[in-house]
């Protein structure tokens, strides 16, 4: 349940945060593209509410289609481009088509809804070196982002800094507060944008939200760490979903870490990692991989090669002991989030058919 107070607070917080870089660049208003669905909090808040509040010109597309998207950027001289990772991937996969359109007006690309890997960021900036690329991190339960990149303080691999009027705590599995840099734990957030709770669901509300002497907090369910950026500002790095962490003999393994590594393998087009049960280790990682078009080896040879690729660079407990399975496409939401539940369901059905214990 989001209140008017939540929404208005989010607009003012983000506008205040952005005002520093806008003032430095002499920008009062700018042209932005409304290609994201307004039914999603990312499009609703960043484009509809925030853009309107600032007086920006918003070019709204009725639906996303790749070439009309490029044409709109070129025709209307779009300056700020709020998009999601799947659009970035398409731009990299279809570079020849992109080169036919003048995208030089773009000055800031803002991505959210799902993480954008370092390799993808590097690839995009190699094609468009004059672009600034930032990320934001928020939740539907917080009405909007509470962490985001400043246009003048972007660092690959981080999602930026805490917005004004927000507080953050990072805690370990026992609830102890973590104060060191580069040490991951679950992120707790206090902000005027933290929602009232879940409608008619007091159990879920009690599990996710809590109050203490410092106010109302939300347990994000995300594992993050704080990193000192080159600018001297503290940046947040999202490691993974706490509930999606794989626990191998007591060690925690982040699927996103293994996915990022596998994506640097020349035969991997896309991938996702989940946990599967193991009698000795409790859980072990398993990778689902979409092969690159040019991959010529047999599935068996490729799977072993990818397992070796992980073994050569990662600690033993992070090895793909659950194996590698090749599939046609990784299931994802419209905003690009990996739908691991579907992969877990697929794995359960496969294990049942083999007569394996779950």
PDB file of C-alpha atoms in Angstrom, residues 9-322:
ATOM      1  CA  UNK A   9       8.593  12.068  -1.035  1.00  0.00           C
ATOM      2  CA  UNK A  10      10.182   9.922  -3.733  1.00  0.00           C
ATOM      3  CA  UNK A  11       9.775  12.660  -6.334  1.00  0.00           C
ATOM      4  CA  UNK A  12      11.363  15.292  -4.086  1.00  0.00           C
ATOM      5  CA  UNK A  13      14.211  12.987  -2.988  1.00  0.00           C
ATOM      6  CA  UNK A  14      15.214  12.070  -6.539  1.00  0.00           C
ATOM      7  CA  UNK A  15      14.779  15.615  -7.837  1.00  0.00           C
ATOM      8  CA  UNK A  16      17.013  16.954  -5.048  1.00  0.00           C
ATOM      9  CA  UNK A  17      19.654  14.297  -5.723  1.00  0.00           C
ATOM     10  CA  UNK A  18      19.668  14.967  -9.484  1.00  0.00           C
ATOM     11  CA  UNK A  19      19.726  18.752  -9.082  1.00  0.00           C
ATOM     12  CA  UNK A  20      23.472  18.774  -8.326  1.00  0.00           C
ATOM     13  CA  UNK A  21      24.535  17.253 -11.662  1.00  0.00           C
ATOM     14  CA  UNK A  22      21.849  19.131 -13.602  1.00  0.00           C
ATOM     15  CA  UNK A  23      23.010  22.450 -12.186  1.00  0.00           C
ATOM     16  CA  UNK A  24      26.640  21.599 -12.978  1.00  0.00           C
ATOM     17  CA  UNK A  25      25.680  20.884 -16.596  1.00  0.00           C
ATOM     18  CA  UNK A  26      23.440  23.947 -16.861  1.00  0.00           C
ATOM     19  CA  UNK A  27      20.343  21.809 -17.474  1.00  0.00           C
ATOM     20  CA  UNK A  28      16.936  23.134 -16.510  1.00  0.00           C
ATOM     21  CA  UNK A  29      14.799  20.700 -18.487  1.00  0.00           C
ATOM     22  CA  UNK A  30      15.592  17.983 -21.001  1.00  0.00           C
ATOM     23  CA  UNK A  31      13.938  15.580 -23.434  1.00  0.00           C
ATOM     24  CA  UNK A  32      13.412  12.036 -22.180  1.00  0.00           C
ATOM     25  CA  UNK A  33      11.894   8.956 -23.782  1.00  0.00           C
ATOM     26  CA  UNK A  34       8.877   7.268 -22.196  1.00  0.00           C
ATOM     27  CA  UNK A  35       9.389   3.741 -23.472  1.00  0.00           C
ATOM     28  CA  UNK A  36       8.975   1.907 -20.154  1.00  0.00           C
ATOM     29  CA  UNK A  37       5.512   0.682 -19.102  1.00  0.00           C
ATOM     30  CA  UNK A  38       3.839   3.127 -16.725  1.00  0.00           C
ATOM     31  CA  UNK A  39       2.303   0.145 -14.930  1.00  0.00           C
ATOM     32  CA  UNK A  40       5.780  -0.564 -13.503  1.00  0.00           C
ATOM     33  CA  UNK A  41       7.048   1.619 -10.663  1.00  0.00           C
ATOM     34  CA  UNK A  42      10.222   2.423 -12.639  1.00  0.00           C
ATOM     35  CA  UNK A  43       8.324   3.973 -15.552  1.00  0.00           C
ATOM     36  CA  UNK A  44       5.579   5.430 -13.382  1.00  0.00           C
ATOM     37  CA  UNK A  45       7.860   7.301 -10.986  1.00  0.00           C
ATOM     38  CA  UNK A  46      10.918   8.183 -13.057  1.00  0.00           C
ATOM     39  CA  UNK A  47       9.123   9.200 -16.232  1.00  0.00           C
ATOM     40  CA  UNK A  48       5.502  10.057 -15.466  1.00  0.00           C
ATOM     41  CA  UNK A  49       5.847  11.694 -12.052  1.00  0.00           C
ATOM     42  CA  UNK A  50       9.443  12.904 -11.842  1.00  0.00           C
ATOM     43  CA  UNK A  51       9.716  14.033 -15.463  1.00  0.00           C
ATOM     44  CA  UNK A  52       6.458  15.960 -15.240  1.00  0.00           C
ATOM     45  CA  UNK A  53       7.411  17.538 -11.905  1.00  0.00           C
ATOM     46  CA  UNK A  54      10.676  18.837 -13.373  1.00  0.00           C
ATOM     47  CA  UNK A  55       9.050  20.089 -16.553  1.00  0.00           C
ATOM     48  CA  UNK A  56      10.952  17.720 -18.822  1.00  0.00           C
ATOM     49  CA  UNK A  57       9.619  17.010 -22.294  1.00  0.00           C
ATOM     50  CA  UNK A  58       8.508  13.366 -22.361  1.00  0.00           C
ATOM     51  CA  UNK A  59       8.121  11.512 -25.659  1.00  0.00           C
ATOM     52  CA  UNK A  60       5.788   8.585 -24.957  1.00  0.00           C
ATOM     53  CA  UNK A  61       5.855   5.426 -27.063  1.00  0.00           C
ATOM     54  CA  UNK A  62       2.664   3.316 -26.954  1.00  0.00           C
ATOM     55  CA  UNK A  63       4.726   0.116 -26.917  1.00  0.00           C
ATOM     56  CA  UNK A  64       8.336  -0.927 -27.266  1.00  0.00           C
ATOM     57  CA  UNK A  65       9.479  -1.901 -30.744  1.00  0.00           C
ATOM     58  CA  UNK A  66      13.183  -1.771 -31.395  1.00  0.00           C
ATOM     59  CA  UNK A  67      13.475   0.172 -34.645  1.00  0.00           C
ATOM     60  CA  UNK A  68      10.727   2.717 -33.780  1.00  0.00           C
ATOM     61  CA  UNK A  69      12.584   3.147 -30.471  1.00  0.00           C
ATOM     62  CA  UNK A  70      15.787   4.076 -32.329  1.00  0.00           C
ATOM     63  CA  UNK A  71      13.847   6.340 -34.679  1.00  0.00           C
ATOM     64  CA  UNK A  72      12.264   8.190 -31.735  1.00  0.00           C
ATOM     65  CA  UNK A  73      15.654   8.801 -30.106  1.00  0.00           C
ATOM     66  CA  UNK A  74      16.970  10.220 -33.380  1.00  0.00           C
ATOM     67  CA  UNK A  75      13.903  12.249 -34.374  1.00  0.00           C
ATOM     68  CA  UNK A  76      13.186  13.881 -31.004  1.00  0.00           C
ATOM     69  CA  UNK A  77      16.836  14.314 -29.946  1.00  0.00           C
ATOM     70  CA  UNK A  78      16.368  12.364 -26.726  1.00  0.00           C
ATOM     71  CA  UNK A  79      18.809  13.415 -23.995  1.00  0.00           C
ATOM     72  CA  UNK A  80      17.891  11.106 -21.110  1.00  0.00           C
ATOM     73  CA  UNK A  81      17.141   7.482 -21.864  1.00  0.00           C
ATOM     74  CA  UNK A  82      15.532   5.458 -19.032  1.00  0.00           C
ATOM     75  CA  UNK A  83      15.627   1.827 -20.160  1.00  0.00           C
ATOM     76  CA  UNK A  84      15.926  -1.726 -18.831  1.00  0.00           C
ATOM     77  CA  UNK A  85      18.777  -4.222 -19.450  1.00  0.00           C
ATOM     78  CA  UNK A  86      16.999  -6.223 -22.207  1.00  0.00           C
ATOM     79  CA  UNK A  87      16.933  -3.060 -24.352  1.00  0.00           C
ATOM     80  CA  UNK A  88      20.667  -2.566 -23.784  1.00  0.00           C
ATOM     81  CA  UNK A  89      21.289  -6.174 -24.838  1.00  0.00           C
ATOM     82  CA  UNK A  90      19.286  -5.619 -28.027  1.00  0.00           C
ATOM     83  CA  UNK A  91      21.310  -2.503 -28.812  1.00  0.00           C
ATOM     84  CA  UNK A  92      24.520  -4.497 -28.533  1.00  0.00           C
ATOM     85  CA  UNK A  93      23.187  -7.439 -30.524  1.00  0.00           C
ATOM     86  CA  UNK A  94      21.904  -5.163 -33.311  1.00  0.00           C
ATOM     87  CA  UNK A  95      24.724  -2.653 -33.575  1.00  0.00           C
ATOM     88  CA  UNK A  96      24.534  -2.480 -37.351  1.00  0.00           C
ATOM     89  CA  UNK A  97      20.912  -1.342 -37.213  1.00  0.00           C
ATOM     90  CA  UNK A  98      21.694   1.138 -34.412  1.00  0.00           C
ATOM     91  CA  UNK A  99      24.464   2.682 -36.516  1.00  0.00           C
ATOM     92  CA  UNK A 100      21.871   3.788 -39.074  1.00  0.00           C
ATOM     93  CA  UNK A 101      20.306   6.182 -36.542  1.00  0.00           C
ATOM     94  CA  UNK A 102      21.744   9.345 -35.006  1.00  0.00           C
ATOM     95  CA  UNK A 103      21.832   8.701 -31.251  1.00  0.00           C
ATOM     96  CA  UNK A 104      24.334  11.468 -30.500  1.00  0.00           C
ATOM     97  CA  UNK A 105      21.801  13.563 -28.547  1.00  0.00           C
ATOM     98  CA  UNK A 106      21.795  11.022 -25.693  1.00  0.00           C
ATOM     99  CA  UNK A 107      23.821  12.191 -22.721  1.00  0.00           C
ATOM    100  CA  UNK A 108      22.613   9.945 -19.879  1.00  0.00           C
ATOM    101  CA  UNK A 109      21.325   6.369 -19.969  1.00  0.00           C
ATOM    102  CA  UNK A 110      19.565   5.282 -16.794  1.00  0.00           C
ATOM    103  CA  UNK A 111      18.877   1.583 -16.238  1.00  0.00           C
ATOM    104  CA  UNK A 112      16.923  -0.161 -13.534  1.00  0.00           C
ATOM    105  CA  UNK A 113      14.523  -3.017 -12.680  1.00  0.00           C
ATOM    106  CA  UNK A 114      17.362  -5.560 -13.085  1.00  0.00           C
ATOM    107  CA  UNK A 115      21.157  -5.461 -12.688  1.00  0.00           C
ATOM    108  CA  UNK A 116      23.379  -4.591 -15.634  1.00  0.00           C
ATOM    109  CA  UNK A 117      26.634  -6.570 -15.726  1.00  0.00           C
ATOM    110  CA  UNK A 118      30.081  -4.988 -16.004  1.00  0.00           C
ATOM    111  CA  UNK A 119      30.795  -6.620 -19.374  1.00  0.00           C
ATOM    112  CA  UNK A 120      27.538  -5.246 -20.800  1.00  0.00           C
ATOM    113  CA  UNK A 121      28.300  -1.749 -19.490  1.00  0.00           C
ATOM    114  CA  UNK A 122      31.814  -1.863 -20.940  1.00  0.00           C
ATOM    115  CA  UNK A 123      30.470  -3.030 -24.308  1.00  0.00           C
ATOM    116  CA  UNK A 124      27.855  -0.282 -24.456  1.00  0.00           C
ATOM    117  CA  UNK A 125      30.327   2.460 -23.552  1.00  0.00           C
ATOM    118  CA  UNK A 126      32.797   1.174 -26.129  1.00  0.00           C
ATOM    119  CA  UNK A 127      30.133   1.738 -28.793  1.00  0.00           C
ATOM    120  CA  UNK A 128      28.882   5.046 -27.335  1.00  0.00           C
ATOM    121  CA  UNK A 129      31.853   6.482 -25.381  1.00  0.00           C
ATOM    122  CA  UNK A 130      30.236   9.893 -24.826  1.00  0.00           C
ATOM    123  CA  UNK A 131      27.260   8.444 -22.968  1.00  0.00           C
ATOM    124  CA  UNK A 132      27.063   8.468 -19.195  1.00  0.00           C
ATOM    125  CA  UNK A 133      25.476   5.331 -17.824  1.00  0.00           C
ATOM    126  CA  UNK A 134      23.978   5.062 -14.359  1.00  0.00           C
ATOM    127  CA  UNK A 135      21.832   2.592 -12.479  1.00  0.00           C
ATOM    128  CA  UNK A 136      19.154   2.826  -9.837  1.00  0.00           C
ATOM    129  CA  UNK A 137      17.994   0.456  -7.140  1.00  0.00           C
ATOM    130  CA  UNK A 138      14.569   0.465  -5.552  1.00  0.00           C
ATOM    131  CA  UNK A 139      11.459  -1.592  -4.900  1.00  0.00           C
ATOM    132  CA  UNK A 140       7.739  -1.359  -5.476  1.00  0.00           C
ATOM    133  CA  UNK A 141       7.459  -1.355  -1.667  1.00  0.00           C
ATOM    134  CA  UNK A 142       9.500   1.869  -1.527  1.00  0.00           C
ATOM    135  CA  UNK A 143       7.592   3.636  -4.318  1.00  0.00           C
ATOM    136  CA  UNK A 144      10.800   4.375  -6.222  1.00  0.00           C
ATOM    137  CA  UNK A 145      14.584   4.130  -6.038  1.00  0.00           C
ATOM    138  CA  UNK A 146      16.404   4.901  -2.797  1.00  0.00           C
ATOM    139  CA  UNK A 147      19.880   4.384  -4.288  1.00  0.00           C
ATOM    140  CA  UNK A 148      20.997   5.703  -7.666  1.00  0.00           C
ATOM    141  CA  UNK A 149      23.952   6.923  -9.695  1.00  0.00           C
ATOM    142  CA  UNK A 150      24.658  10.611 -10.080  1.00  0.00           C
ATOM    143  CA  UNK A 151      25.459  11.660 -13.646  1.00  0.00           C
ATOM    144  CA  UNK A 152      28.818  12.950 -12.387  1.00  0.00           C
ATOM    145  CA  UNK A 153      29.566   9.955 -10.174  1.00  0.00           C
ATOM    146  CA  UNK A 154      29.033   6.696 -12.033  1.00  0.00           C
ATOM    147  CA  UNK A 155      31.135   3.625 -11.387  1.00  0.00           C
ATOM    148  CA  UNK A 156      30.761   0.345 -13.239  1.00  0.00           C
ATOM    149  CA  UNK A 157      29.480  -2.419 -10.972  1.00  0.00           C
ATOM    150  CA  UNK A 158      27.697  -0.173  -8.472  1.00  0.00           C
ATOM    151  CA  UNK A 159      24.170   1.185  -8.277  1.00  0.00           C
ATOM    152  CA  UNK A 160      25.194   4.537  -6.833  1.00  0.00           C
ATOM    153  CA  UNK A 161      24.630   6.340  -3.551  1.00  0.00           C
ATOM    154  CA  UNK A 162      21.862   6.691  -1.001  1.00  0.00           C
ATOM    155  CA  UNK A 163      19.266   9.371  -1.748  1.00  0.00           C
ATOM    156  CA  UNK A 164      18.660  12.300   0.648  1.00  0.00           C
ATOM    157  CA  UNK A 165      16.430  11.596   3.678  1.00  0.00           C
ATOM    158  CA  UNK A 166      17.179   7.860   3.492  1.00  0.00           C
ATOM    159  CA  UNK A 167      19.105   5.656   5.905  1.00  0.00           C
ATOM    160  CA  UNK A 168      20.645   2.244   5.284  1.00  0.00           C
ATOM    161  CA  UNK A 169      21.850  -0.589   7.484  1.00  0.00           C
ATOM    162  CA  UNK A 170      23.566  -3.798   6.420  1.00  0.00           C
ATOM    163  CA  UNK A 171      23.187  -6.819   8.697  1.00  0.00           C
ATOM    164  CA  UNK A 172      24.566 -10.361   8.764  1.00  0.00           C
ATOM    165  CA  UNK A 173      22.317 -13.468   9.008  1.00  0.00           C
ATOM    166  CA  UNK A 174      22.219 -13.081  12.808  1.00  0.00           C
ATOM    167  CA  UNK A 175      21.067  -9.462  12.606  1.00  0.00           C
ATOM    168  CA  UNK A 176      24.416  -7.952  13.595  1.00  0.00           C
ATOM    169  CA  UNK A 177      25.211  -4.678  11.876  1.00  0.00           C
ATOM    170  CA  UNK A 178      28.037  -4.666   9.316  1.00  0.00           C
ATOM    171  CA  UNK A 179      30.096  -1.472   9.205  1.00  0.00           C
ATOM    172  CA  UNK A 180      33.082  -2.560   7.061  1.00  0.00           C
ATOM    173  CA  UNK A 181      33.463  -1.795   3.372  1.00  0.00           C
ATOM    174  CA  UNK A 182      33.245  -4.696   0.896  1.00  0.00           C
ATOM    175  CA  UNK A 183      31.501  -6.995   3.403  1.00  0.00           C
ATOM    176  CA  UNK A 184      28.076  -8.179   2.192  1.00  0.00           C
ATOM    177  CA  UNK A 185      24.893  -8.491   4.195  1.00  0.00           C
ATOM    178  CA  UNK A 186      21.166  -7.880   3.914  1.00  0.00           C
ATOM    179  CA  UNK A 187      20.176  -4.281   3.201  1.00  0.00           C
ATOM    180  CA  UNK A 188      17.645  -2.559   5.466  1.00  0.00           C
ATOM    181  CA  UNK A 189      16.245   0.803   4.377  1.00  0.00           C
ATOM    182  CA  UNK A 190      14.492   3.635   6.181  1.00  0.00           C
ATOM    183  CA  UNK A 191      12.959   6.312   3.969  1.00  0.00           C
ATOM    184  CA  UNK A 192       9.794   8.417   3.722  1.00  0.00           C
ATOM    185  CA  UNK A 193       9.015   6.270   0.680  1.00  0.00           C
ATOM    186  CA  UNK A 194       8.733   3.012   2.673  1.00  0.00           C
ATOM    187  CA  UNK A 195       5.168   1.842   2.075  1.00  0.00           C
ATOM    188  CA  UNK A 196       2.393   1.172   4.574  1.00  0.00           C
ATOM    189  CA  UNK A 197       2.600  -2.579   4.060  1.00  0.00           C
ATOM    190  CA  UNK A 198       0.827  -5.275   2.069  1.00  0.00           C
ATOM    191  CA  UNK A 199      -2.941  -4.947   1.682  1.00  0.00           C
ATOM    192  CA  UNK A 200      -4.826  -7.482   3.812  1.00  0.00           C
ATOM    193  CA  UNK A 201      -1.639  -9.441   4.489  1.00  0.00           C
ATOM    194  CA  UNK A 202      -0.440  -8.721   8.034  1.00  0.00           C
ATOM    195  CA  UNK A 203       1.884 -11.756   8.050  1.00  0.00           C
ATOM    196  CA  UNK A 204       3.861 -10.593   5.005  1.00  0.00           C
ATOM    197  CA  UNK A 205       3.853  -7.024   6.344  1.00  0.00           C
ATOM    198  CA  UNK A 206       5.308  -8.155   9.678  1.00  0.00           C
ATOM    199  CA  UNK A 207       7.993 -10.206   7.916  1.00  0.00           C
ATOM    200  CA  UNK A 208       9.102  -7.358   5.633  1.00  0.00           C
ATOM    201  CA  UNK A 209       8.615  -4.153   7.656  1.00  0.00           C
ATOM    202  CA  UNK A 210       9.561  -3.242  11.223  1.00  0.00           C
ATOM    203  CA  UNK A 211       9.878  -0.174  13.440  1.00  0.00           C
ATOM    204  CA  UNK A 212      12.477   0.764  16.015  1.00  0.00           C
ATOM    205  CA  UNK A 213      13.489   3.927  17.817  1.00  0.00           C
ATOM    206  CA  UNK A 214      14.804   5.325  14.533  1.00  0.00           C
ATOM    207  CA  UNK A 215      11.604   4.871  12.529  1.00  0.00           C
ATOM    208  CA  UNK A 216      10.099   2.468  10.007  1.00  0.00           C
ATOM    209  CA  UNK A 217      12.350   0.095   8.060  1.00  0.00           C
ATOM    210  CA  UNK A 218      12.012  -2.414   5.230  1.00  0.00           C
ATOM    211  CA  UNK A 219      13.985  -5.630   4.877  1.00  0.00           C
ATOM    212  CA  UNK A 220      14.890  -5.574   1.195  1.00  0.00           C
ATOM    213  CA  UNK A 221      15.800  -9.254   0.947  1.00  0.00           C
ATOM    214  CA  UNK A 222      18.861  -8.214  -1.078  1.00  0.00           C
ATOM    215  CA  UNK A 223      22.479  -8.849  -0.198  1.00  0.00           C
ATOM    216  CA  UNK A 224      24.605  -5.743  -0.768  1.00  0.00           C
ATOM    217  CA  UNK A 225      27.947  -4.278   0.184  1.00  0.00           C
ATOM    218  CA  UNK A 226      29.283  -0.722   0.405  1.00  0.00           C
ATOM    219  CA  UNK A 227      32.276   0.268  -1.701  1.00  0.00           C
ATOM    220  CA  UNK A 228      34.310   3.465  -1.568  1.00  0.00           C
ATOM    221  CA  UNK A 229      34.151   4.810  -5.110  1.00  0.00           C
ATOM    222  CA  UNK A 230      36.973   6.581  -6.917  1.00  0.00           C
ATOM    223  CA  UNK A 231      35.081   9.836  -6.295  1.00  0.00           C
ATOM    224  CA  UNK A 232      35.378   9.346  -2.540  1.00  0.00           C
ATOM    225  CA  UNK A 233      31.642   8.723  -2.212  1.00  0.00           C
ATOM    226  CA  UNK A 234      30.128   5.554  -0.802  1.00  0.00           C
ATOM    227  CA  UNK A 235      28.464   3.394  -3.452  1.00  0.00           C
ATOM    228  CA  UNK A 236      26.270   0.331  -3.016  1.00  0.00           C
ATOM    229  CA  UNK A 237      26.837  -2.938  -4.853  1.00  0.00           C
ATOM    230  CA  UNK A 238      23.942  -5.390  -5.105  1.00  0.00           C
ATOM    231  CA  UNK A 239      25.361  -8.899  -4.719  1.00  0.00           C
ATOM    232  CA  UNK A 240      22.201 -11.002  -4.957  1.00  0.00           C
ATOM    233  CA  UNK A 241      18.839 -11.816  -3.464  1.00  0.00           C
ATOM    234  CA  UNK A 242      19.304 -13.218   0.054  1.00  0.00           C
ATOM    235  CA  UNK A 243      16.678 -15.875  -0.634  1.00  0.00           C
ATOM    236  CA  UNK A 244      18.456 -16.867  -3.857  1.00  0.00           C
ATOM    237  CA  UNK A 245      21.866 -17.357  -2.270  1.00  0.00           C
ATOM    238  CA  UNK A 246      23.154 -20.907  -2.606  1.00  0.00           C
ATOM    239  CA  UNK A 247      24.436 -22.402   0.652  1.00  0.00           C
ATOM    240  CA  UNK A 248      27.219 -24.901  -0.041  1.00  0.00           C
ATOM    241  CA  UNK A 249      28.498 -26.542   3.153  1.00  0.00           C
ATOM    242  CA  UNK A 250      27.745 -23.327   5.025  1.00  0.00           C
ATOM    243  CA  UNK A 251      29.342 -21.082   2.386  1.00  0.00           C
ATOM    244  CA  UNK A 252      27.122 -18.562   0.611  1.00  0.00           C
ATOM    245  CA  UNK A 253      27.336 -18.444  -3.183  1.00  0.00           C
ATOM    246  CA  UNK A 254      25.732 -15.609  -5.156  1.00  0.00           C
ATOM    247  CA  UNK A 255      24.230 -16.806  -8.462  1.00  0.00           C
ATOM    248  CA  UNK A 256      24.906 -13.382  -9.988  1.00  0.00           C
ATOM    249  CA  UNK A 257      28.661 -13.794  -9.440  1.00  0.00           C
ATOM    250  CA  UNK A 258      28.751 -17.084 -11.348  1.00  0.00           C
ATOM    251  CA  UNK A 259      26.447 -15.727 -14.058  1.00  0.00           C
ATOM    252  CA  UNK A 260      28.686 -12.701 -14.625  1.00  0.00           C
ATOM    253  CA  UNK A 261      31.696 -14.989 -14.944  1.00  0.00           C
ATOM    254  CA  UNK A 262      29.993 -17.442 -17.310  1.00  0.00           C
ATOM    255  CA  UNK A 263      28.903 -14.579 -19.561  1.00  0.00           C
ATOM    256  CA  UNK A 264      32.578 -13.896 -20.291  1.00  0.00           C
ATOM    257  CA  UNK A 265      32.898 -17.401 -21.806  1.00  0.00           C
ATOM    258  CA  UNK A 266      32.900 -17.152 -25.596  1.00  0.00           C
ATOM    259  CA  UNK A 267      30.293 -19.909 -26.025  1.00  0.00           C
ATOM    260  CA  UNK A 268      27.747 -18.396 -23.614  1.00  0.00           C
ATOM    261  CA  UNK A 269      25.021 -16.120 -24.957  1.00  0.00           C
ATOM    262  CA  UNK A 270      22.967 -16.007 -21.739  1.00  0.00           C
ATOM    263  CA  UNK A 271      22.803 -17.956 -18.495  1.00  0.00           C
ATOM    264  CA  UNK A 272      21.234 -18.363 -15.068  1.00  0.00           C
ATOM    265  CA  UNK A 273      22.400 -20.209 -11.962  1.00  0.00           C
ATOM    266  CA  UNK A 274      20.182 -21.853  -9.347  1.00  0.00           C
ATOM    267  CA  UNK A 275      20.676 -24.091  -6.342  1.00  0.00           C
ATOM    268  CA  UNK A 276      19.856 -27.796  -6.423  1.00  0.00           C
ATOM    269  CA  UNK A 277      19.768 -30.199  -3.443  1.00  0.00           C
ATOM    270  CA  UNK A 278      22.889 -32.199  -2.636  1.00  0.00           C
ATOM    271  CA  UNK A 279      23.179 -34.932  -0.018  1.00  0.00           C
ATOM    272  CA  UNK A 280      26.640 -33.874   1.174  1.00  0.00           C
ATOM    273  CA  UNK A 281      26.823 -30.134   0.563  1.00  0.00           C
ATOM    274  CA  UNK A 282      23.171 -29.267   1.210  1.00  0.00           C
ATOM    275  CA  UNK A 283      23.000 -27.282  -2.029  1.00  0.00           C
ATOM    276  CA  UNK A 284      25.225 -26.902  -5.086  1.00  0.00           C
ATOM    277  CA  UNK A 285      25.117 -24.497  -8.054  1.00  0.00           C
ATOM    278  CA  UNK A 286      23.716 -25.551 -11.418  1.00  0.00           C
ATOM    279  CA  UNK A 287      23.937 -23.423 -14.569  1.00  0.00           C
ATOM    280  CA  UNK A 288      21.364 -23.128 -17.325  1.00  0.00           C
ATOM    281  CA  UNK A 289      23.064 -21.833 -20.458  1.00  0.00           C
ATOM    282  CA  UNK A 290      21.964 -20.484 -23.824  1.00  0.00           C
ATOM    283  CA  UNK A 291      24.744 -21.305 -26.279  1.00  0.00           C
ATOM    284  CA  UNK A 292      26.223 -18.670 -28.563  1.00  0.00           C
ATOM    285  CA  UNK A 293      25.408 -19.164 -32.242  1.00  0.00           C
ATOM    286  CA  UNK A 294      29.024 -19.893 -33.111  1.00  0.00           C
ATOM    287  CA  UNK A 295      29.462 -22.642 -30.475  1.00  0.00           C
ATOM    288  CA  UNK A 296      30.473 -25.775 -32.392  1.00  0.00           C
ATOM    289  CA  UNK A 297      31.399 -28.319 -29.691  1.00  0.00           C
ATOM    290  CA  UNK A 298      29.055 -31.016 -28.454  1.00  0.00           C
ATOM    291  CA  UNK A 299      26.907 -30.241 -25.413  1.00  0.00           C
ATOM    292  CA  UNK A 300      28.981 -32.617 -23.320  1.00  0.00           C
ATOM    293  CA  UNK A 301      32.255 -30.959 -24.326  1.00  0.00           C
ATOM    294  CA  UNK A 302      30.858 -27.467 -23.811  1.00  0.00           C
ATOM    295  CA  UNK A 303      29.416 -28.311 -20.392  1.00  0.00           C
ATOM    296  CA  UNK A 304      32.739 -29.671 -19.190  1.00  0.00           C
ATOM    297  CA  UNK A 305      34.605 -26.687 -20.631  1.00  0.00           C
ATOM    298  CA  UNK A 306      32.297 -24.274 -18.791  1.00  0.00           C
ATOM    299  CA  UNK A 307      32.710 -26.181 -15.547  1.00  0.00           C
ATOM    300  CA  UNK A 308      36.494 -25.962 -15.944  1.00  0.00           C
ATOM    301  CA  UNK A 309      36.171 -22.252 -16.691  1.00  0.00           C
ATOM    302  CA  UNK A 310      34.528 -21.738 -13.296  1.00  0.00           C
ATOM    303  CA  UNK A 311      36.962 -24.068 -11.512  1.00  0.00           C
ATOM    304  CA  UNK A 312      39.959 -22.130 -12.838  1.00  0.00           C
ATOM    305  CA  UNK A 313      38.731 -18.814 -11.437  1.00  0.00           C
ATOM    306  CA  UNK A 314      36.463 -19.508  -8.454  1.00  0.00           C
ATOM    307  CA  UNK A 315      36.742 -21.107  -5.012  1.00  0.00           C
ATOM    308  CA  UNK A 316      35.933 -24.816  -4.836  1.00  0.00           C
ATOM    309  CA  UNK A 317      32.569 -24.327  -3.121  1.00  0.00           C
ATOM    310  CA  UNK A 318      31.460 -22.162  -6.071  1.00  0.00           C
ATOM    311  CA  UNK A 319      32.091 -24.862  -8.662  1.00  0.00           C
ATOM    312  CA  UNK A 320      29.174 -26.018 -10.809  1.00  0.00           C
ATOM    313  CA  UNK A 321      28.755 -29.357  -9.061  1.00  0.00           C
ATOM    314  CA  UNK A 322      25.115 -29.373 -10.161  1.00  0.00           C
TER     315      UNK A 322
END
